[in-house]
Structure formats: structure tokens, C-alpha cells
GROMACS .gro file of C-alpha atoms in nm:
model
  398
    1UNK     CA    1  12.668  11.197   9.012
    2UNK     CA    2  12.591  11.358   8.659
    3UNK     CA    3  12.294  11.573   8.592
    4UNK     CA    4  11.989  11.364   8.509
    5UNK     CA    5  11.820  11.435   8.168
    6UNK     CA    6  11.582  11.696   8.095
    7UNK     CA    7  11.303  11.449   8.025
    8UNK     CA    8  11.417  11.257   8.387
    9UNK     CA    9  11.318  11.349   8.747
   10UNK     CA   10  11.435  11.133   9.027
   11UNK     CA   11  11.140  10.971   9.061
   12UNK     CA   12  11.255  10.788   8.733
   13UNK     CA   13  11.531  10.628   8.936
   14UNK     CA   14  11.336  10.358   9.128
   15UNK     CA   15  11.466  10.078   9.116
   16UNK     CA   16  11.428   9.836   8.807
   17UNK     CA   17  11.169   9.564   8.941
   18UNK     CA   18  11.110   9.700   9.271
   19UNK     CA   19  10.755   9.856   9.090
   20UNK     CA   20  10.517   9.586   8.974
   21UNK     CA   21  10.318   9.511   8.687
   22UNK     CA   22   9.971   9.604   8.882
   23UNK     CA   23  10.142   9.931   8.990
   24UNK     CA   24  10.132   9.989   8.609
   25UNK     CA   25  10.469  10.007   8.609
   26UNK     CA   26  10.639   9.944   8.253
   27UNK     CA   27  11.033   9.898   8.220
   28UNK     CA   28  11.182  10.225   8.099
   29UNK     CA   29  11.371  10.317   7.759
   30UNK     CA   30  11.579  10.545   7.627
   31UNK     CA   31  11.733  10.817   7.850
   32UNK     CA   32  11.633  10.571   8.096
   33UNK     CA   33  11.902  10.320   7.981
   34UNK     CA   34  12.150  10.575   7.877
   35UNK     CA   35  12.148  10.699   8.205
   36UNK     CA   36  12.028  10.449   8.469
   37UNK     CA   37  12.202  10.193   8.259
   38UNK     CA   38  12.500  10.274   8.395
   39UNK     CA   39  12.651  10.089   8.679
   40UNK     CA   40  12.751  10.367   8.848
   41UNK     CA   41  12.434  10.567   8.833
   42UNK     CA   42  12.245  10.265   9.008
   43UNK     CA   43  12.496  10.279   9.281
   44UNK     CA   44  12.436  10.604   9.370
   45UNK     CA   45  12.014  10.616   9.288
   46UNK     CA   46  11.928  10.791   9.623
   47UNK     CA   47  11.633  10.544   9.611
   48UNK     CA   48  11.835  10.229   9.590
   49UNK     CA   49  11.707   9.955   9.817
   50UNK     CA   50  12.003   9.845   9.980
   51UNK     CA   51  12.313   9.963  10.133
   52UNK     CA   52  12.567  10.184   9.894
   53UNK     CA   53  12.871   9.968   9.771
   54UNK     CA   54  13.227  10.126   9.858
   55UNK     CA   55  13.278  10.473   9.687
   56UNK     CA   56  13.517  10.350   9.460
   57UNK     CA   57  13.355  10.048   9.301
   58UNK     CA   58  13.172  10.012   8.914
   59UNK     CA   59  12.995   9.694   9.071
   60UNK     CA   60  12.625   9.779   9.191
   61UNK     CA   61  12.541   9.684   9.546
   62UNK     CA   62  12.288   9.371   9.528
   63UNK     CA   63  11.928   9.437   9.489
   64UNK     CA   64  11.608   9.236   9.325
   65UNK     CA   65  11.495   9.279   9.008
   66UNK     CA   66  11.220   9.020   9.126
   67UNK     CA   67  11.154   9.136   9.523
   68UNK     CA   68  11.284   8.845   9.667
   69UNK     CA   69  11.346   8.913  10.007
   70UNK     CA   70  11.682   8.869  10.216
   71UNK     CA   71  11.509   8.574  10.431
   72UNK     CA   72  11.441   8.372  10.101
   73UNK     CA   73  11.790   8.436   9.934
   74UNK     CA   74  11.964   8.321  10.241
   75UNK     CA   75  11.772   8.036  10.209
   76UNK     CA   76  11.866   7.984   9.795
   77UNK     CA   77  12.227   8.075   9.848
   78UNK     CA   78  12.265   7.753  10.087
   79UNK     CA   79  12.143   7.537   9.735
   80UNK     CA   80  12.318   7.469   9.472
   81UNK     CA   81  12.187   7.653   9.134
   82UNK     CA   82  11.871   7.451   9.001
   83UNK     CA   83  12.021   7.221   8.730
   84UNK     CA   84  11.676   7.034   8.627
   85UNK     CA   85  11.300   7.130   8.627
   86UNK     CA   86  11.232   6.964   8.888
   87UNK     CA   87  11.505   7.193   9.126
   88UNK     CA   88  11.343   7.515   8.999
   89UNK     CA   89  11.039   7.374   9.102
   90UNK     CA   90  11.152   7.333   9.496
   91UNK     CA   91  11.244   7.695   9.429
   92UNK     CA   92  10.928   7.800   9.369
   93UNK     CA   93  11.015   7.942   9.020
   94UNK     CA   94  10.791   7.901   8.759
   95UNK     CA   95  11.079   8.005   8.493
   96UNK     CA   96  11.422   8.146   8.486
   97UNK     CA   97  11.609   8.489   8.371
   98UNK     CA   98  11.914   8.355   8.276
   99UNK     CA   99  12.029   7.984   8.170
  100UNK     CA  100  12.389   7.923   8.186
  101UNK     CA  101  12.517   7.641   7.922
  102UNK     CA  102  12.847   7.479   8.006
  103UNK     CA  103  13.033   7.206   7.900
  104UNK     CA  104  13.187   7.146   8.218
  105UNK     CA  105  13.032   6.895   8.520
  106UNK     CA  106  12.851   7.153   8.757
  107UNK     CA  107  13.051   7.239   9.029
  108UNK     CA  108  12.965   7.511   9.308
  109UNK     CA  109  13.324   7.623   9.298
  110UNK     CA  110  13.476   8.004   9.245
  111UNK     CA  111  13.727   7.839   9.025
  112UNK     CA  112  13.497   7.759   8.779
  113UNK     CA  113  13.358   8.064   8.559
  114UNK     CA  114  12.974   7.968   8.497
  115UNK     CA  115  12.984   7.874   8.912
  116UNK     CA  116  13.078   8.209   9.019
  117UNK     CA  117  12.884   8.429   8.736
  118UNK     CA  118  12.581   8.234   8.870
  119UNK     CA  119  12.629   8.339   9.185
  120UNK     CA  120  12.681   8.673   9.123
  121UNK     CA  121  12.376   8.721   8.921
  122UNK     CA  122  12.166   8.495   9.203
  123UNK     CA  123  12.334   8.768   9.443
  124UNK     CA  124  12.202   9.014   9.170
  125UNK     CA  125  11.841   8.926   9.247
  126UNK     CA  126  11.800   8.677   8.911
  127UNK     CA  127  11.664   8.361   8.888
  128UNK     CA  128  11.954   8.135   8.747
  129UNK     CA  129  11.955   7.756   8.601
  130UNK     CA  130  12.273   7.561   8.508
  131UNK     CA  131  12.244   7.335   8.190
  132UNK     CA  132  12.582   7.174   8.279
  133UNK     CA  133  12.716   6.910   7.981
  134UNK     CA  134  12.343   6.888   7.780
  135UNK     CA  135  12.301   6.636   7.498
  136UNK     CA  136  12.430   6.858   7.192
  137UNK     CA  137  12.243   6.626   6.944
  138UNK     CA  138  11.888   6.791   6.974
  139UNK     CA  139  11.739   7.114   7.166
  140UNK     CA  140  11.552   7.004   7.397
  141UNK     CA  141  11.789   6.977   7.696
  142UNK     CA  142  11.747   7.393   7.593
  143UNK     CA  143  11.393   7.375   7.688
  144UNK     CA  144  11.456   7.201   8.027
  145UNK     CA  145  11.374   7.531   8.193
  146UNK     CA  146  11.155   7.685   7.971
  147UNK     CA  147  11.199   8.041   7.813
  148UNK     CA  148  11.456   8.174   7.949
  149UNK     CA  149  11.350   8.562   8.065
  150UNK     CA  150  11.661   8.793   7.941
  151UNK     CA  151  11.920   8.546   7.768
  152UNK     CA  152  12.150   8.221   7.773
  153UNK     CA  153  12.516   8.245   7.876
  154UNK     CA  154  12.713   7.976   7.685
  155UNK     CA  155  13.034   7.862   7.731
  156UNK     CA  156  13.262   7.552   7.641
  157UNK     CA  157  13.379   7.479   7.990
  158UNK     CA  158  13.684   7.626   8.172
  159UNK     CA  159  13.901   7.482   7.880
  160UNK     CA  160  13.928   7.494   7.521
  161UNK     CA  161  13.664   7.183   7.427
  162UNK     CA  162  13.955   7.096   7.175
  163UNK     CA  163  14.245   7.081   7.393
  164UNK     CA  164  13.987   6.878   7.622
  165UNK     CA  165  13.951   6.620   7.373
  166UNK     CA  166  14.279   6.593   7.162
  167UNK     CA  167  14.641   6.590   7.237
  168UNK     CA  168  14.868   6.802   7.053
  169UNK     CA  169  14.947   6.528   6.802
  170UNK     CA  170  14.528   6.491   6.747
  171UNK     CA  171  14.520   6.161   6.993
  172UNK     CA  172  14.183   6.111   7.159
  173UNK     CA  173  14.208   6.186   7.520
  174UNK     CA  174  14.151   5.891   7.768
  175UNK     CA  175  14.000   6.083   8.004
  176UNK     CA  176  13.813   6.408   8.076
  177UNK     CA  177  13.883   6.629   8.377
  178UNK     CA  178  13.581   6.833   8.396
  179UNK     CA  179  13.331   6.552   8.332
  180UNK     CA  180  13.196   6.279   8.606
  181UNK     CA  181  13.415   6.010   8.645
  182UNK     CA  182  13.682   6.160   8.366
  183UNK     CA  183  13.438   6.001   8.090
  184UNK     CA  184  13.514   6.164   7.765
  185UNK     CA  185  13.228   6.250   7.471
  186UNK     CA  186  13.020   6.446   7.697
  187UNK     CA  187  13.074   6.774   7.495
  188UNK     CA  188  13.108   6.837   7.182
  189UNK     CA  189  13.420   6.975   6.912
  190UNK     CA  190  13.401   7.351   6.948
  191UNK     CA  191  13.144   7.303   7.182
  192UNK     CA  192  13.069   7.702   7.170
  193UNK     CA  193  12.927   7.677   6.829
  194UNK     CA  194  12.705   7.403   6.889
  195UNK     CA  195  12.534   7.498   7.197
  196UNK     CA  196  12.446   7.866   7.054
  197UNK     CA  197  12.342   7.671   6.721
  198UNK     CA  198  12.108   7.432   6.981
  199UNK     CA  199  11.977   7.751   7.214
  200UNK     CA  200  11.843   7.929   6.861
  201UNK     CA  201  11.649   7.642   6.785
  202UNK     CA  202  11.500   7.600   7.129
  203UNK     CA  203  11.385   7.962   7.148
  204UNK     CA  204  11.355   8.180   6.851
  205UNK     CA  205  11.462   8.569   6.966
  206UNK     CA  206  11.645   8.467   7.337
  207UNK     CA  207  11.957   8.640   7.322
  208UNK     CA  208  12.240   8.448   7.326
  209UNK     CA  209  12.532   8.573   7.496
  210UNK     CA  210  12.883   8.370   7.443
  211UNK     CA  211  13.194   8.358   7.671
  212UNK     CA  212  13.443   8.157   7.820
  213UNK     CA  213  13.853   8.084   7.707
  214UNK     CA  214  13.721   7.893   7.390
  215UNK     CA  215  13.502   8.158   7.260
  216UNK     CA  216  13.760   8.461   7.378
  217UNK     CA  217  14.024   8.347   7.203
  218UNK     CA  218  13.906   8.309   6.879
  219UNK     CA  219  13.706   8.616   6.885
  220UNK     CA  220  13.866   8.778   6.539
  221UNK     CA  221  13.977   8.577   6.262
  222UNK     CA  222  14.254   8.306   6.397
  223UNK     CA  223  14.482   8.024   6.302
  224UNK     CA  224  14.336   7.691   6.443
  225UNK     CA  225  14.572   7.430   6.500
  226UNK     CA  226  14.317   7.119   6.453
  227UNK     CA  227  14.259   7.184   6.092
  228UNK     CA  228  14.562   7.378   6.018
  229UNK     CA  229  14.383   7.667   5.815
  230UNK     CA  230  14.298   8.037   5.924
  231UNK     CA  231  13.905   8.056   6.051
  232UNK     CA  232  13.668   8.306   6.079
  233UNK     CA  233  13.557   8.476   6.461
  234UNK     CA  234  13.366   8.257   6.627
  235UNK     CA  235  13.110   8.538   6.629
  236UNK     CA  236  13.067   8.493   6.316
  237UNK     CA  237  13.024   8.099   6.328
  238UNK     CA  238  12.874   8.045   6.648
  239UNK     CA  239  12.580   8.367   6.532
  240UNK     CA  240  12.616   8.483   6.907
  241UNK     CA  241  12.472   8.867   6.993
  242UNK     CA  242  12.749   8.918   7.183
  243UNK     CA  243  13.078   8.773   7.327
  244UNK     CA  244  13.200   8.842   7.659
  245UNK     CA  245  13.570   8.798   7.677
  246UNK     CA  246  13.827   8.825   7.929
  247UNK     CA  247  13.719   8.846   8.292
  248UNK     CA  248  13.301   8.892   8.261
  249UNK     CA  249  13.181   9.000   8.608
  250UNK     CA  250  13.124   9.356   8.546
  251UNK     CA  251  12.988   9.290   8.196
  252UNK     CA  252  12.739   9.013   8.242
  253UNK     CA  253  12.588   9.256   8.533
  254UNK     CA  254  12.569   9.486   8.330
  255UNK     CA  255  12.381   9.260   8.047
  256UNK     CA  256  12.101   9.082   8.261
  257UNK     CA  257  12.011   9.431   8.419
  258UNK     CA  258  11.971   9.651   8.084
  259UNK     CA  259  11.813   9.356   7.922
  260UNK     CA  260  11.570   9.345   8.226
  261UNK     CA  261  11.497   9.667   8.206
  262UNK     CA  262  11.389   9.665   7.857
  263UNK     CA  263  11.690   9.740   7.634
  264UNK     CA  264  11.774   9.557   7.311
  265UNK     CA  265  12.101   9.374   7.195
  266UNK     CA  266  12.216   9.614   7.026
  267UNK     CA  267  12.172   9.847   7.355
  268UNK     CA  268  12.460   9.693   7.491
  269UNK     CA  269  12.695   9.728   7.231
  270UNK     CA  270  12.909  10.023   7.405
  271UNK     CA  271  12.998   9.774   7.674
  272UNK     CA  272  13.362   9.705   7.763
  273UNK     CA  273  13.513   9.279   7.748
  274UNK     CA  274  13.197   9.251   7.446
  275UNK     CA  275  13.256   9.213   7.039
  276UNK     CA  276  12.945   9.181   6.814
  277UNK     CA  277  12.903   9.146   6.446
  278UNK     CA  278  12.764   9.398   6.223
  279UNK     CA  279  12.559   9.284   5.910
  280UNK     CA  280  12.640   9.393   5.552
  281UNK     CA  281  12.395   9.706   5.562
  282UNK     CA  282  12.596   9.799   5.864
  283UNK     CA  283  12.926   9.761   5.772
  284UNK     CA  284  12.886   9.913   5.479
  285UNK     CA  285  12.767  10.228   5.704
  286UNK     CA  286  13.058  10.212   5.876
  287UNK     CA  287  13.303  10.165   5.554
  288UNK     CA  288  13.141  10.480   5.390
  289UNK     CA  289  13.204  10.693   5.782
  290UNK     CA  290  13.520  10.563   5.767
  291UNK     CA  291  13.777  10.729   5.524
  292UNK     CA  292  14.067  10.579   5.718
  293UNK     CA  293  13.976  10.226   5.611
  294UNK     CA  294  14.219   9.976   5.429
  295UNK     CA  295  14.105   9.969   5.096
  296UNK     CA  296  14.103  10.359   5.100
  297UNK     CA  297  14.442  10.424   5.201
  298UNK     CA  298  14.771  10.387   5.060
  299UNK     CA  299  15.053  10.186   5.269
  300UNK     CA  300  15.002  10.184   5.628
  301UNK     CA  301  14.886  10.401   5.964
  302UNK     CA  302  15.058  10.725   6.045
  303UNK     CA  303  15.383  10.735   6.175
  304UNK     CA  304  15.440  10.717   6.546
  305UNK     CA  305  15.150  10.489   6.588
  306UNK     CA  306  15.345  10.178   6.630
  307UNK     CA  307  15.079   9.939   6.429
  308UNK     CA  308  15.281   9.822   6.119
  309UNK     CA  309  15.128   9.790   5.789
  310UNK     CA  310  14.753   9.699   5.669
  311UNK     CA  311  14.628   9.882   5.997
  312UNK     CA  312  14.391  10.186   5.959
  313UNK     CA  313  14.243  10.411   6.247
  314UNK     CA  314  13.880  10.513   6.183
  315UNK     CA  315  13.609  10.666   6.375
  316UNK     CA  316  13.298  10.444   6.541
  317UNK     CA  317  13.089  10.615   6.793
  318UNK     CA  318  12.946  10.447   7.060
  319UNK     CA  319  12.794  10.564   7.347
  320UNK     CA  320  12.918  10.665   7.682
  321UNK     CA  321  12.861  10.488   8.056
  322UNK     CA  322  13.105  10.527   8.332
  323UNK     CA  323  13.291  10.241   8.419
  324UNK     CA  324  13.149  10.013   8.205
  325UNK     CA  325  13.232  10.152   7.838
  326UNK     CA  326  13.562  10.287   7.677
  327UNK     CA  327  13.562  10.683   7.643
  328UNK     CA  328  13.404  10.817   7.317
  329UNK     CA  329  13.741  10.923   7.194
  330UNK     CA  330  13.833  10.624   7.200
  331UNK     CA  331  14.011  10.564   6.816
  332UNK     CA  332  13.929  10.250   6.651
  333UNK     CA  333  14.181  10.032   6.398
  334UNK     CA  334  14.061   9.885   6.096
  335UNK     CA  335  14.241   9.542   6.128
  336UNK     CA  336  14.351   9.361   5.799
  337UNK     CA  337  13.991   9.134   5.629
  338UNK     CA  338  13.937   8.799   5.669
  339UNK     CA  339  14.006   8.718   5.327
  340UNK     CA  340  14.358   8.918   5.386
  341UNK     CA  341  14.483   8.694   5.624
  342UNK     CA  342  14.309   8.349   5.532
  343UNK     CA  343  14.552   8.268   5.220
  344UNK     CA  344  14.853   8.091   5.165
  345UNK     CA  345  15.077   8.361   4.973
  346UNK     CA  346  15.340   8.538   5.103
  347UNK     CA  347  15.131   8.853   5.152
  348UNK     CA  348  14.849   8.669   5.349
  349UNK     CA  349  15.077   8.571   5.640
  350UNK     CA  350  15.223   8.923   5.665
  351UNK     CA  351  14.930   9.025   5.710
  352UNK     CA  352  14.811   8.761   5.972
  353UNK     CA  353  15.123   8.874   6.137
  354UNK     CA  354  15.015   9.221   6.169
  355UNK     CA  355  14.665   9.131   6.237
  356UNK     CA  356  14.838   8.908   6.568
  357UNK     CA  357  15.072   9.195   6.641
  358UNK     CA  358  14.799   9.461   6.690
  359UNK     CA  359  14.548   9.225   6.851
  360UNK     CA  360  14.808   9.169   7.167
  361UNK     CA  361  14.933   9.475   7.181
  362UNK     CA  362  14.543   9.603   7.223
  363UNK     CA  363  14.473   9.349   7.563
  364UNK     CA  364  14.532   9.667   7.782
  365UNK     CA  365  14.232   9.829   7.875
  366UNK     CA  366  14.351  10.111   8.020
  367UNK     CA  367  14.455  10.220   7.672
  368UNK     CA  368  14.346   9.945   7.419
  369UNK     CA  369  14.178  10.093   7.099
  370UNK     CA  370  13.806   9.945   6.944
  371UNK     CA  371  13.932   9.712   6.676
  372UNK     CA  372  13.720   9.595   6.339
  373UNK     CA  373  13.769   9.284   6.117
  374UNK     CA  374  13.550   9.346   5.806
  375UNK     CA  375  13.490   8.927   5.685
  376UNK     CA  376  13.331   8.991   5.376
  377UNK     CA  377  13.061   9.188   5.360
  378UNK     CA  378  13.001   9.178   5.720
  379UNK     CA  379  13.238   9.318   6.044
  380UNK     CA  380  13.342   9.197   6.382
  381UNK     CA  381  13.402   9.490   6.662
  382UNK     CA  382  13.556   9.445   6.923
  383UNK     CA  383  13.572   9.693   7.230
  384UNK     CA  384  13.840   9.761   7.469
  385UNK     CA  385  13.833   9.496   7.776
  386UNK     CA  386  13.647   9.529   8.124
  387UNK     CA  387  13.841   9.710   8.393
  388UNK     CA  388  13.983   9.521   8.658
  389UNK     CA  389  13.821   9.461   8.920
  390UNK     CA  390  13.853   9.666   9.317
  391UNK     CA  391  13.991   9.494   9.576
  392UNK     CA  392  13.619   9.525   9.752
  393UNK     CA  393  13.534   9.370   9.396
  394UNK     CA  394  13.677   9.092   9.452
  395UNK     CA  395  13.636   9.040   9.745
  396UNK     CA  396  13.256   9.052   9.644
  397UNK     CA  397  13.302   8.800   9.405
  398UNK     CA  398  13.501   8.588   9.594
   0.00000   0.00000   0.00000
């Protein structure tokens, strides 16, 4: 275990919501975060409630941010997740921490994603509600469960909501797979961008956190088949905080228990499997810290580093946590703009090429680099992608 802080003792390492509010107990910032924040440092709190997970594994052991007791989860896990008001109700909740938005039917099943993150955060001590297929055309199906506590997890379904509603030669489907009865028009086109647009309006300042194959594929700038033209990341579009791509067990822990104990958005920006956007004052931070950038060098990257043309390596701190965050040295590549790869000329689609090349080549996270798409004035990180998971991992999950 590292050394605390100098301004921590371990009576700082209680855990998050095991304290109350008449205690006078307020959630923790800072060093707190930095250091507690970590997944492993929870693991190995010498004051953590329950028993230690195996030595070898980034995912903490289960404990209760709200004290409920082992009698009454063994109770909730025999339910299904509360998918109206009136279920939270039975529950005894008088609100939730996290609402999960899907575009799928709800179904209690590992294979689907929102299902078994659910589960896992229920097993994490949250209070969980599924809005499963909600009425896109107004936000109030967002406000079914009230303010949600720490955020809303929103995905499009276990498939593309595109593919799920046109054949490759832009037919109408007949039928839907993931909806009652196959009965198609019960989620939107590019259902990702809707529901985040829908979950702002509900709740002004409720992060929103994005995921799910629709949303992780078109994470940077991308060719979309449907209107045959180069769009931007859906980052950008959908105005998520933060995407979660790839597998999203180990980083949607991570997210509900630094937002529950007090940390910000922005916080969670060193996590691994997340991208984020920077605004234009930011970007323009990071263009003036980073001499490497396109527009500032001549031809290409140095040789030996295998990326091909119009890709640049530049520095971007971000901060350290075991397990859950790439290593500080980890070098970043300044991926060809937006407005690079968007045209029609000759130039443009070498440089979507490269901008494709370098954006499978970094899937490995053992040794993937940080990428950045600048779109504009603004910027699109990406980080390197979650770990996989132990076999006592998944067998937790599972």
C-alpha cells in the first residue's frame, strides 16, 4: 500500500458513507480522492467493512455507500431493478444514485450491458433504477425517479440503434429484437444523442455519463454509413461528461464512488475506457503545452514510431491511480482535426486513413497511447482502455 499523504492519517480512510450526516461527517476532497479514490487503496483501507477481495484484483470488495445491511440486499438482489416509481417505492427508496437509460427491453440478463452494470453497482451498495426504452419525445420519462443522486448512465441498447432499425440498403426493419414483441419505433435514430439531449433537460447539472457499442464506436470523428459523410465524436454531439467505452465494469465503479464521495467531472478524467471533451479555453491550453502538435510541425512523427503522417506525440498530464488510470508517462498523439478528415479531396481521406490506422492500432491497453482530436476550437481525449478483467473479476461479475 503507498504512503498516505502528509495531510492524511488513517482515520481519513473510513469508509465513504459508512459516517453519517449527524456524525457531522462531510464527503472528503482532494488528497482524499487522489488517494482513496483509487480502487486499490479502498481494497486495502484496514478499516474496510467487509471481507478483502483476492490480492490480485483492481475491483473493490462490495460495501455501502448507504448502510444497507446484508439482510436487506439479499432481499433486493432477489428483485428485479426498480423500473417505475412505484418499484422504488416497495424498495423503500425515496430517490436513486444512479439511473440507467437504455434503449433495449429490460432484461435481468448478464448478456445485456445496462443488466449486469446494474447489478454490480446494486452489489456496490447504490440505489439503481432502469429507464428501459423511455418516450424520447419529451423529458419527463427522465424525471420518473426523481434527481438522480451521482449521474445517468445512457446507452443505445446492446446494438447500434441504426443497425437496429435499417438494413444495409436503408430498408426499415420489420421487427426489433430487443423490444417487446419485436415492435419497432420504440427508440430512437442515434438513440445516444437523444437520451443525453432528454436527461439535460430533466435535470440541469446531473452528470451524464455515455456508453454502450453505439456511443464507443463513434467516439472520435468517424465515417457514418447512413448519411455517407464523415461526423463529429459523439462526445461532441451527444454533450456527454464522459464516455465509457469498451468493457465498463471497472470504470463505472470507479465513477459512482468518486462522484459519491464528492469529486467533480472533471475528477475523473485520468480514468482508463473514458474520453471527454475539452472546451476552447482548454484546448487552447493544451495547443500552447504542446509543441509537438500538427500545425507546428513539419511532415510527420519521428521515425521508428510506426504512426504514418499527420500524427504528432505531445505531452498531457493526468493524474495517477493504480489500476484504474494509464501511467503518467504515458505519451499522447495528436490525431489529424476534424476538419482534416471531414472533406472530400484527396488529402482529406489520407488523412482519415491515418486517423483509422492509429485509432486501431491504439485498442491495446497494455500499451495504447492517450489520443486527441482537436474539432475546431474544441478537443476530444481519449485515454488508454480499462484493463481486463481477473479471472476472480469475472467471476464477480458473472
Amino acid at each position: 500500500m503507498p504512503p498516505l499523504p502528509n495531510n492524511l492519517n488513517s482515520a481519513s480512510l473510513l469508509p465513504i458513507v459508512e459516517q453519517s450526516a449527524a456524525d457531522g461527517y462531510v464527503p472528503p476532497r482532494g488528497p482524499y480522492i487522489d488517494y482513496v479514490g483509487s480502487l486499490a487503496a479502498r481494497r486495502n483501507s484496514p478499516h474496510h467493512p467487509l471481507t478483502p477481495s483476492p490480492a490480485n484484483s483492481p475491483l473493490p470488495v462490495p460495501h455501502s455507500p448507504l448502510a444497507v445491511q446484508r439482510d436487506q440486499r439479499s432481499r433486493l438482489y432477489n428483485m428485479p431493478l426498480p423500473t417505475t416509481r412505484g418499484e422504488m417505492k416497495q424498495r423503500g427508496w425515496d430517490a436513486v444514485d444512479i439511473v440507467f437509460v437504455t434503449g433495449d427491453a429490460y432484461v435481468d440478463h448478464p448478456s445485456f450491458a445496462m443488466a449486469l452494470l446494474g447489478r454490480l453497482l446494486e452489489d456496490e451498495g447504490f440505489r439503481v433504477a432502469m429507464l428501459s426504452q423511455p418516450d424520447w419525445h419529451s423529458c419527463e420519462p427522465w424525471r420518473t425517479f426523481g434527481r438522480p443522486r451521482l449521474f445517468y448512465a445512457i446507452s443505445a441498447g446492446n446494438m447500434d440503434s441504426m443497425i437496429n432499425h435499417y438494413t444495409a440498403n436503408r430498408k426499415v426493419r420489420n421487427d426489433d429484437a430487443y423490444s417487446p414483441g419485436g415492435r419497432i419505433g420504440r427508440r430512437p435514430d442515434r438513440a445516444t444523442l437523444a437520451y443525453c439531449q432528454r436527461a439535460r433537460e430533466a435535470y440541469k447539472g446531473v452528470p451524464i455519463i455515455a456508453g454502450g457499442v453505439e456511443a464507443s464506436l463513434r467516439r472520435l470523428a468517424h465515417y457514418d454509413y447512413w448519411s455517407d459523410r464523415v461526423r463529429r465524436s459523439i462526445v461532441l454531439d451527444a454533450k456527454c461528461d464522459l464516455l465509457v467505452y469498451g468493457m465498463g465494469e471497472r470504470p463505472i465503479i470507479e465513477i459512482a464512488h468518486q462522484l459519491a464521495a464528492g469529486a467533480t467531472v472533471k475528477d475523473l478524467r485520468h480514468l482508463r475506457g473514458v474520453a471527454y471533451r475539452l472546451g476552447a479555453k482548454e484546448s487552447a491550453a493544451l495547443a500552447e503545452s504542446s509543441p509537438l502538435r500538427k500545425e507546428q510541425i513539419a511532415e510527420s512523427t519521428p521515425s521508428g514510431s510506426g504512426q504514418g503522417e499527420g500524427a504528432a506525440h505531445s505531452p498531457l498530464p493526468i493524474p495517477h491511480s493504480p489500476f484504474v488510470s494509464p501511467p503518467l508517462t504515458a505519451p499522447t498523439i495528436t490525431l489529424p482535426s476534424y476538419e482534416e478528415v471531414c472533406g472530400e479531396s484527396a488529402p482529406a481521406k489520407r488523412a482519415f486513413c491515418t486517423l483509422t490506422k492509429i485509432s486501431h492500432q491504439e485498442t491495446n491497453p497494455h500499451n495504447a497511447k492517450r489520443l486527441v482530436q482537436y474539432h475546431g476550437a474544441e478537443a476530444v481525449v481519449v485515454n488508454p482502455g480499462a484493463l481486463p478483467l481477473t479471472q476472480a473479476e469475472m467471476d464477480r461479475v458473472y
